[in-house]
CSV table of C-alpha atoms in Angstrom, one decimal:
chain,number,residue,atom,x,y,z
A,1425,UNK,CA,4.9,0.3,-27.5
A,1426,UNK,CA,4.5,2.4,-24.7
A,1427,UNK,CA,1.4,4.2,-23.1
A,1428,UNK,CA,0.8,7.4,-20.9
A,1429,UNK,CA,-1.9,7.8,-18.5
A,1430,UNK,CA,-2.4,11.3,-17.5
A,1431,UNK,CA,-5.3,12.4,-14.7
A,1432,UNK,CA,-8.8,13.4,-16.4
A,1433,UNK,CA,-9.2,16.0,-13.8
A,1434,UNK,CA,-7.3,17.6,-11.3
A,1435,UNK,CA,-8.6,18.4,-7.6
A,1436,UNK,CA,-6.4,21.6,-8.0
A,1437,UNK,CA,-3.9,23.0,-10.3
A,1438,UNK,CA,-0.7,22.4,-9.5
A,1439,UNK,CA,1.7,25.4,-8.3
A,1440,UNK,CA,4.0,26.9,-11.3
A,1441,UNK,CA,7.1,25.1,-11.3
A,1442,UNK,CA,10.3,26.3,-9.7
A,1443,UNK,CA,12.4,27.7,-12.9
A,1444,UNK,CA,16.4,26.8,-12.5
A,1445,UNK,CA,15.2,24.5,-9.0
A,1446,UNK,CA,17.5,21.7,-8.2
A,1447,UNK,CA,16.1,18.0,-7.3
A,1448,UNK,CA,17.4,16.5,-4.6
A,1449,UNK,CA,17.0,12.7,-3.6
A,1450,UNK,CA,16.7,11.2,-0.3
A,1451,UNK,CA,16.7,7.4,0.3
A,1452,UNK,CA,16.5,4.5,3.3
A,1453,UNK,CA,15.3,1.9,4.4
A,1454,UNK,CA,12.2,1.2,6.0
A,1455,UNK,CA,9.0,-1.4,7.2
A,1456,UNK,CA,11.8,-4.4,5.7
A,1457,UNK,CA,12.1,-2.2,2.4
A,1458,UNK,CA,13.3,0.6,1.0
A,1459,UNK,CA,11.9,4.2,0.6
A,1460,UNK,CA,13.0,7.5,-1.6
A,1461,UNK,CA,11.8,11.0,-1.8
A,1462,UNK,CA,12.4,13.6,-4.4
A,1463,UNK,CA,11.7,17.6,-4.1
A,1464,UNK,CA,12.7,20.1,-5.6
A,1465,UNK,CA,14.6,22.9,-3.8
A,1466,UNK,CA,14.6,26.9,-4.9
A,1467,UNK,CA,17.7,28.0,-6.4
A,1468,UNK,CA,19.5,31.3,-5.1
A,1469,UNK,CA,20.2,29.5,-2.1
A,1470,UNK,CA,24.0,29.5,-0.9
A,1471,UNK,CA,25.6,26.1,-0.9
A,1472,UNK,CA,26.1,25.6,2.9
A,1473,UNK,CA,22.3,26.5,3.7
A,1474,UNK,CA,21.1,23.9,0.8
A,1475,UNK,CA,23.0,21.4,2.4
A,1476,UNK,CA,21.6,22.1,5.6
A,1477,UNK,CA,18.3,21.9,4.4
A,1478,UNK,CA,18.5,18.9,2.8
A,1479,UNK,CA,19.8,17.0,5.8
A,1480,UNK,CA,17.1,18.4,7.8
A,1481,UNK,CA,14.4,17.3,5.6
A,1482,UNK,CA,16.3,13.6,5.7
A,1483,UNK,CA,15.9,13.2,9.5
A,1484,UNK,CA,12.2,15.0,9.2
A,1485,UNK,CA,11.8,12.0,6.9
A,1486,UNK,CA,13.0,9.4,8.7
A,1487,UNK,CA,11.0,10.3,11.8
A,1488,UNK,CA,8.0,10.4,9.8
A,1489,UNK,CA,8.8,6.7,9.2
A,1490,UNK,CA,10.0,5.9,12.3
A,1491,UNK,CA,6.6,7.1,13.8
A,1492,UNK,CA,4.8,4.8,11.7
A,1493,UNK,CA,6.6,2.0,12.5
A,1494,UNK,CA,6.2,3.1,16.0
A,1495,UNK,CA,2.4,2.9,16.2
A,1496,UNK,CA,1.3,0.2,13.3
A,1497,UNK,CA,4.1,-2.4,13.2
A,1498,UNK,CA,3.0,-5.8,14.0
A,1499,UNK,CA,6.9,-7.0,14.1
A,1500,UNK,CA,7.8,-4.2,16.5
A,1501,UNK,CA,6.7,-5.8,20.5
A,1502,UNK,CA,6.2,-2.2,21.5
A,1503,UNK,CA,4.0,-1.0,18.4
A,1504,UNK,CA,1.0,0.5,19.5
A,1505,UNK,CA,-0.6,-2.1,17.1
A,1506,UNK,CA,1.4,-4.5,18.6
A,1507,UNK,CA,-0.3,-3.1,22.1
A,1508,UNK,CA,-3.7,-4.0,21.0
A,1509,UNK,CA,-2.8,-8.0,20.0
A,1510,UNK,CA,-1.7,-8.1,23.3
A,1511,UNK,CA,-4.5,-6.8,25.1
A,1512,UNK,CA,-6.6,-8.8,27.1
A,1513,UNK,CA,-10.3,-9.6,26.1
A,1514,UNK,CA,-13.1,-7.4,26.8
A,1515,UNK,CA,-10.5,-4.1,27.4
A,1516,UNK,CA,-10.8,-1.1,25.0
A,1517,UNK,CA,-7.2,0.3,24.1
A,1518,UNK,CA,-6.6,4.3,22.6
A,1519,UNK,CA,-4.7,4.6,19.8
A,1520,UNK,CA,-2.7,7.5,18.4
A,1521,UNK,CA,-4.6,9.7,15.8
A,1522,UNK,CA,-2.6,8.3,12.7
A,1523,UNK,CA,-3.1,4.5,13.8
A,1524,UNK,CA,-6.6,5.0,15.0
A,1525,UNK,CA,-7.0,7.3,11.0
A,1526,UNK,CA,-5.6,4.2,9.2
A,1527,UNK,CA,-7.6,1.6,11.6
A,1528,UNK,CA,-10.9,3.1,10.0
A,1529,UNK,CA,-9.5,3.1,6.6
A,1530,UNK,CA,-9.3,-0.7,7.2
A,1531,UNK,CA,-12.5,-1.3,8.7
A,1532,UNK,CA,-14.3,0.6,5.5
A,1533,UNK,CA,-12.3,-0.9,3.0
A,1534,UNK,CA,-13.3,-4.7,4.5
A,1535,UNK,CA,-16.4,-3.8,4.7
A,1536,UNK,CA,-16.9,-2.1,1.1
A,1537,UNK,CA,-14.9,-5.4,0.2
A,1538,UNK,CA,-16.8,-8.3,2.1
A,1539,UNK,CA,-13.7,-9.0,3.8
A,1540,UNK,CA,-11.5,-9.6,1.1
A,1541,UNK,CA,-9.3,-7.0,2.5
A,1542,UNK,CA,-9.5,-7.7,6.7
A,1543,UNK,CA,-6.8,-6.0,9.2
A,1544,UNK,CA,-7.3,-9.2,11.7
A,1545,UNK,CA,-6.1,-11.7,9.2
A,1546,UNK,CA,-2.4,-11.3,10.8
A,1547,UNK,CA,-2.8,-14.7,12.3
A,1548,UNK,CA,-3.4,-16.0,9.0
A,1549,UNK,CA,-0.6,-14.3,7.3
A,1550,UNK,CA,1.9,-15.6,10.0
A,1551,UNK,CA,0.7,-18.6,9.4
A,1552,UNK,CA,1.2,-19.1,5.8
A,1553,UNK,CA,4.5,-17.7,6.7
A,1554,UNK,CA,4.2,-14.2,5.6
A,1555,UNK,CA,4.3,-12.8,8.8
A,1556,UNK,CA,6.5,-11.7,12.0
A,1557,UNK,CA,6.1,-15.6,12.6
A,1558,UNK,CA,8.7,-16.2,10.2
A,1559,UNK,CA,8.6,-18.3,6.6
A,1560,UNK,CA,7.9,-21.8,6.3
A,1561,UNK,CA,8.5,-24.3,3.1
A,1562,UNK,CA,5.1,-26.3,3.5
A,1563,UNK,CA,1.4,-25.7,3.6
A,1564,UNK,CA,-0.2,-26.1,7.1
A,1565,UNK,CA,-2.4,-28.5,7.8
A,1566,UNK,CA,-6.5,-27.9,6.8
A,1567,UNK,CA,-7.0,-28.2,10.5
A,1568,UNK,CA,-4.6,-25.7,11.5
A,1569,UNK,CA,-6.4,-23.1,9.0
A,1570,UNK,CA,-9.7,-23.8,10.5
A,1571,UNK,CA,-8.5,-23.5,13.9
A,1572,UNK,CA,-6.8,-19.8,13.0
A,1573,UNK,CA,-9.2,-18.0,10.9
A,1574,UNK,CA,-11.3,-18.2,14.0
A,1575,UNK,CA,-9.4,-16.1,15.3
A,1576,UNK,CA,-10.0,-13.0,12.3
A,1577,UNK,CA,-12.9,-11.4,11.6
A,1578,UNK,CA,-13.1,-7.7,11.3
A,1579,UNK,CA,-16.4,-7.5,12.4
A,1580,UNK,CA,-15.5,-8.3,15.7
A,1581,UNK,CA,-13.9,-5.0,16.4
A,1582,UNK,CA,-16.2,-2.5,18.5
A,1583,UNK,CA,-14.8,0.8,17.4
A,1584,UNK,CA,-15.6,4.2,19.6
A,1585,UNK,CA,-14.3,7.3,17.0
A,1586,UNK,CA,-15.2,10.0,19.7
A,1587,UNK,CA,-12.0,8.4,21.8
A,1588,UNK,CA,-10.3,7.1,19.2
A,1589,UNK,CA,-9.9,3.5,20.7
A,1590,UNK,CA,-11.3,-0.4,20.0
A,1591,UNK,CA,-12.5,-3.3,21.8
A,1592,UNK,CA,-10.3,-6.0,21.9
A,1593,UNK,CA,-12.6,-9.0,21.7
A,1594,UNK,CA,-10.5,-11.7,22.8
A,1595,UNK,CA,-7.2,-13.0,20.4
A,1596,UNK,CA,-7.8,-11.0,17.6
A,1597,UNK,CA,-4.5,-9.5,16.0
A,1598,UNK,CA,-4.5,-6.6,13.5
A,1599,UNK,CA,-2.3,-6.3,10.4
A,1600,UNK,CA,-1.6,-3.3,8.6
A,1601,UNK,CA,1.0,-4.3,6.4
A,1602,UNK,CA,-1.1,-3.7,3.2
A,1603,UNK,CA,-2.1,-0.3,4.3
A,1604,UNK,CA,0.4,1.0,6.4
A,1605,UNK,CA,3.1,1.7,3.3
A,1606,UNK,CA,0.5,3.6,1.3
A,1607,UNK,CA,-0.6,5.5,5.0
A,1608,UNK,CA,3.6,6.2,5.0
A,1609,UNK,CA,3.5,7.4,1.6
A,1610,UNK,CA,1.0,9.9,2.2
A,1611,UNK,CA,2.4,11.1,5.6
A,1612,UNK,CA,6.0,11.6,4.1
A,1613,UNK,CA,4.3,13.8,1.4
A,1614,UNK,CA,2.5,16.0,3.5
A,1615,UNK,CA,6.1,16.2,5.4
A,1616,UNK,CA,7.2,17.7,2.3
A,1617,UNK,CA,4.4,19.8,1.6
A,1618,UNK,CA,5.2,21.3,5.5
A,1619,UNK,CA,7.8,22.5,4.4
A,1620,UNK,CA,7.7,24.3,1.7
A,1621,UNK,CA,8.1,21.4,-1.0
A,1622,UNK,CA,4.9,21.3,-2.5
A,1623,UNK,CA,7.2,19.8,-6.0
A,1624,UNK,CA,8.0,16.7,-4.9
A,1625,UNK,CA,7.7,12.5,-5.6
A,1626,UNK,CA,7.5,10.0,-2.9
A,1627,UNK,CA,8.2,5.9,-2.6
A,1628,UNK,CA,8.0,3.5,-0.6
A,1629,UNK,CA,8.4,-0.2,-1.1
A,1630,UNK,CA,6.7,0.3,-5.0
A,1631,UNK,CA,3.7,2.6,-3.7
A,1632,UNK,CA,4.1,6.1,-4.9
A,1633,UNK,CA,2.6,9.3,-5.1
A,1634,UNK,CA,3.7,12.5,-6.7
A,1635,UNK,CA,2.8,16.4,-6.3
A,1636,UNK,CA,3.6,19.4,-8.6
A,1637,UNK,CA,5.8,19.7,-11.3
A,1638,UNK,CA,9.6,19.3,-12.4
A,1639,UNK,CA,11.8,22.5,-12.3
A,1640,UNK,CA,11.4,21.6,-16.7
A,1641,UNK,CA,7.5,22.2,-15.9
A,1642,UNK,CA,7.3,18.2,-16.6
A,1643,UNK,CA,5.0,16.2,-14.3
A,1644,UNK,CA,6.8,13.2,-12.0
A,1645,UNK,CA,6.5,10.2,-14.7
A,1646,UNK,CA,6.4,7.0,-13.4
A,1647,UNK,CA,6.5,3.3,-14.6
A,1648,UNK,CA,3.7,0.9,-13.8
A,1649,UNK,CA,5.0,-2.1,-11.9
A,1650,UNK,CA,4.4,-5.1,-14.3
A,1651,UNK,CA,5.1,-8.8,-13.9
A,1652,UNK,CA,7.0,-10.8,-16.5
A,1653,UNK,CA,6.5,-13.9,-18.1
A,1654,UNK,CA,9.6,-15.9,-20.1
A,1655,UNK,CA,11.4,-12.7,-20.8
A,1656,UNK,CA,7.8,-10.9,-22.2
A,1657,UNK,CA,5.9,-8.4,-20.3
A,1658,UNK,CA,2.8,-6.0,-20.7
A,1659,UNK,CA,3.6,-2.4,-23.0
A,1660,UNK,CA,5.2,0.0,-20.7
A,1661,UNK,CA,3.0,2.1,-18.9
A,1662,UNK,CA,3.9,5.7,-17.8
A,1663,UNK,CA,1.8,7.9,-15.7
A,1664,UNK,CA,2.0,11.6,-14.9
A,1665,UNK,CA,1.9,11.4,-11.1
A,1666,UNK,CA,-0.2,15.1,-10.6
A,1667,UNK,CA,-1.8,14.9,-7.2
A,1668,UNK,CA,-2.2,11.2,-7.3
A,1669,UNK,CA,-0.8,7.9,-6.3
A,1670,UNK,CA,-0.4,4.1,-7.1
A,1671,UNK,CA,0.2,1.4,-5.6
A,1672,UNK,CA,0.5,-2.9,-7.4
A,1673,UNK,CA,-0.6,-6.3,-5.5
A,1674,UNK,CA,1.0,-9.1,-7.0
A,1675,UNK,CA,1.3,-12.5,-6.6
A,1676,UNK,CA,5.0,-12.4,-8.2
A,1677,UNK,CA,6.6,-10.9,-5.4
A,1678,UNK,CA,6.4,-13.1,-2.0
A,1679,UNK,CA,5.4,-16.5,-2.4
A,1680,UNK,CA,6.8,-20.1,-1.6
A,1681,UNK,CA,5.9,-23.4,-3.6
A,1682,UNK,CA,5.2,-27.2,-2.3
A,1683,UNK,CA,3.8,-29.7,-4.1
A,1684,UNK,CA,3.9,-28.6,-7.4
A,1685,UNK,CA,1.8,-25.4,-5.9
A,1686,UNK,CA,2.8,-21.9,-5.6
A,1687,UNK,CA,1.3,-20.2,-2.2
A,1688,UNK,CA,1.7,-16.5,-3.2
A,1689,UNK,CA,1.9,-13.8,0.2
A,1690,UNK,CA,-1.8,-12.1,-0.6
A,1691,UNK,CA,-4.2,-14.3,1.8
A,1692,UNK,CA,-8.1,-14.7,1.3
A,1693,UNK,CA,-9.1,-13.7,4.6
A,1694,UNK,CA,-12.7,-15.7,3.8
A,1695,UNK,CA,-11.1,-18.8,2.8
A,1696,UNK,CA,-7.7,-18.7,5.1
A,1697,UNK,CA,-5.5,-19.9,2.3
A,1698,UNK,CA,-3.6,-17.7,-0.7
A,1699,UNK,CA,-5.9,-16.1,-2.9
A,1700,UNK,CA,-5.9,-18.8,-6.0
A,1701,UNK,CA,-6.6,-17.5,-9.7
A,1702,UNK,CA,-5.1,-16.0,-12.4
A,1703,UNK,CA,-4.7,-13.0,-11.5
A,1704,UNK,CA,-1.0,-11.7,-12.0
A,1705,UNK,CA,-1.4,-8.2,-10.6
A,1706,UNK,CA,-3.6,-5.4,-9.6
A,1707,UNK,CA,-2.5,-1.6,-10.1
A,1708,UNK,CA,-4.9,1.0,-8.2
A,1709,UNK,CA,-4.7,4.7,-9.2
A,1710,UNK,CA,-6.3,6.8,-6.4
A,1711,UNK,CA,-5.5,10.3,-4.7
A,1712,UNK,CA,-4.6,8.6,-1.4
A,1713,UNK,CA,-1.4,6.3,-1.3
A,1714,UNK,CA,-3.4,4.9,1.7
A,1715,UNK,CA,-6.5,3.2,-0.1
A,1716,UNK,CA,-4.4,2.6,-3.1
A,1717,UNK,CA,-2.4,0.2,-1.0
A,1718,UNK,CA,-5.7,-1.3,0.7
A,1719,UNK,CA,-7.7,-1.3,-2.4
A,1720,UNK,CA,-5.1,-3.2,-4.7
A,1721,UNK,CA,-5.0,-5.7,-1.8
A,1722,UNK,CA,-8.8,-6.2,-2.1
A,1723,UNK,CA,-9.2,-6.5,-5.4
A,1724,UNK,CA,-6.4,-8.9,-5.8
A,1725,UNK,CA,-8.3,-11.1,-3.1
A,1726,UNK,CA,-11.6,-10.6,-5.5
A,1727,UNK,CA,-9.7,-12.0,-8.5
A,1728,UNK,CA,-10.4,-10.5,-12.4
A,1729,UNK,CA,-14.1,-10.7,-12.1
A,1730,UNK,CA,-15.3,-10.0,-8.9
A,1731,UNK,CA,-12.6,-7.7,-8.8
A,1732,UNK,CA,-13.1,-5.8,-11.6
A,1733,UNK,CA,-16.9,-5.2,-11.0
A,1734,UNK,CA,-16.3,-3.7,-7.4
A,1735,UNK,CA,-14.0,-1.3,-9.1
A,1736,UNK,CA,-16.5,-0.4,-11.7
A,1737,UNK,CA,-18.8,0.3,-8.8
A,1738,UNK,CA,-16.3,2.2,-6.8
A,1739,UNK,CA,-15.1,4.2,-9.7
A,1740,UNK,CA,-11.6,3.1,-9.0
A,1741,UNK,CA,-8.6,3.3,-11.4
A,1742,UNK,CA,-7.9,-0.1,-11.8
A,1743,UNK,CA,-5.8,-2.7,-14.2
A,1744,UNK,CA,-5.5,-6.0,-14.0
A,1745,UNK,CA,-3.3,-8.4,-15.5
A,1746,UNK,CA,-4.1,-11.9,-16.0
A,1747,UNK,CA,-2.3,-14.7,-16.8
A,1748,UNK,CA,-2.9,-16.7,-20.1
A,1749,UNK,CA,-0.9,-19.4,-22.1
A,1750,UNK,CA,0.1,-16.8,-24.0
A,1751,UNK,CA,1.3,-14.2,-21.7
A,1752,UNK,CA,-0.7,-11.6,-19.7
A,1753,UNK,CA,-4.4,-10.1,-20.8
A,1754,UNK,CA,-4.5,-6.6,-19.2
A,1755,UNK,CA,-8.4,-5.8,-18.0
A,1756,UNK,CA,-8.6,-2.2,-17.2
A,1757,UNK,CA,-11.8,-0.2,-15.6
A,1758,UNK,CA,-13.6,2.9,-17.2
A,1759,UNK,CA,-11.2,5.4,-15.3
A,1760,UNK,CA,-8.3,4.0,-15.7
A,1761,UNK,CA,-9.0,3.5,-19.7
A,1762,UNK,CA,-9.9,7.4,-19.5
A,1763,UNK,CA,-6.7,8.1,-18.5
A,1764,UNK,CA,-4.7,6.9,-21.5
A,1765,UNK,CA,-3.3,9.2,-23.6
């Protein structure tokens, strides 16, 4: 059986739709996966000038992209992220206006959190083999944990907003991999919206978010990313993607096993190891691609419980899917339950 979810409210109506428009796709690769766009483009346009167009917007795409990558990569040496690890103790470093936007992001969302989401747990994450550092096939040692969760702790970071730069305190390394997609979402969309596209629908690695309205005067509908289990998975879930985006944490995705244990990619900044629970999946409905991305992060660190009361007190669109004997229980917060249609 499937299910809809459609927005309760809308911040603003969406523009008419463009009668007789045509969609066009774009589509790449980027941050080690893959992105696509859709938008849709006015007819009445000759053939030759459509074309045009739509290679423009491709390479105003990709640069968008390639920016990103540019200042918040931690596997790109010349990042301006990757700038900051390197700096020496004590010395404050500017960053650009997008990385120093996405930087505070992270620092309220780990603090909100208690540090279940925390942009200096790279060390941790490269060492569970997640990271630029490459994989590995065993657990490190308990020792080894110890000695590099020393080295995280957002509260470390001295932050000055008026000049848009941060103290680096000595070996701490920032890691915006569970934000940085969902910050790429939303730039590429207001790309679009730059020029002209204000229809349009917007992926990158899984995260999504979609603006205005089909040329049929249909929203962008979307599936909900869902784990399976033996060949069974949750009802289908479809959402109208009017102004908002989404963005799924699993554990299903990166993981290695040793020992008859499965180490899944998400790390508990608070504990150094994989977060450990039943806890399949977390989906995050929000406006901004951004917090989506950090938020499902967060409250897959949290776990069902603890999870699902921070979203109750956040007002987050949330589900979570939990793992049972029998298959998945879905838990699913106030607003996102409001949305079902």
């Amino acid at each position: 059986m499937n299910r809809v979810l459609i927005p309760v409210a809308l911040s603003a109506p969406p523009p008419p739709p463009i009668a007789h428009g045509q969609v066009r796709q774009w589509a790449g690769e980027t941050m080690g996966t893959t992105w696509s766009a859709r938008a849709v483009l006015a007819p009445g346009q000759a053939a030759n000038q459509a074309a045009n167009q739509a290679e423009g917007i491709e390479s105003g795409i990709r640069a968008v992209l390639d920016a990103v990558i540019a200042q918040m990569s931690n596997w790109s040496d010349t990042s301006d992220l990757s700038r900051f690890n390197r700096a020496a103790a004590g010395s404050w470093v500017t960053l650009p206006d997008d990385c120093f936007t996405v930087l505070q992001a992270a620092l309220q969302t780990a603090h909100d959190s208690g540090g279940a989401y925390d942009p200096t747990a790279g060390p941790l994450v490269d060492l569970w083999g997640f990271g630029p550092a490459g994989r590995r096939i065993a657990a490190p040692s308990v020792d080894d944990v110890l000695r590099v969760r020393e080295r995280c702790g957002w509260q470390r970071l001295d932050v000055d907003a008026g000049q848009r730069c941060v103290r680096q305190p000595g070996g701490v390394s920032l890691d915006f991999c569970a934000i940085a997609k969902g910050f790429a979402v939303d730039a590429v969309s207001r790309y679009l919206d730059a020029q002209g596209m204000a229809h349009h629908l917007v992926e990158i690695g899984g995260e999504l978010r979609g603006q205005g309205l089909r040329p049929d005067g249909m929203p962008w509908w979307v599936e909900l990313e869902s784990p399976t289990a033996d060949g069974t998975a949750p009802a289908r879930t479809m959402i109208a993607l009017l102004g908002l985006s989404v963005a799924t944490s699993g554990d299903y995705r990166r993981y290695f096993e040793h020992g008859g244990q499965r180490f899944a990619h998400t790390i508990d900044p608070r504990t150094g190891y994989p977060a450990a629970h039943a806890l399949a999946s977390v989906t995050v409905i929000h406006r901004d691609c951004m917090l989506a991305d950090a938020l499902s992060t967060a409250l897959t660190v949290l776990g069902p419980q603890a999870g699902m009361a921070f979203a109750q007190r956040h007002a987050l669109a949330a589900r979570f899917l939990v793992r049972t004997p029998d298959g998945f229980d879905e838990l699913a917060t106030p607003a996102f339950a409001a949305m079902l249609s």
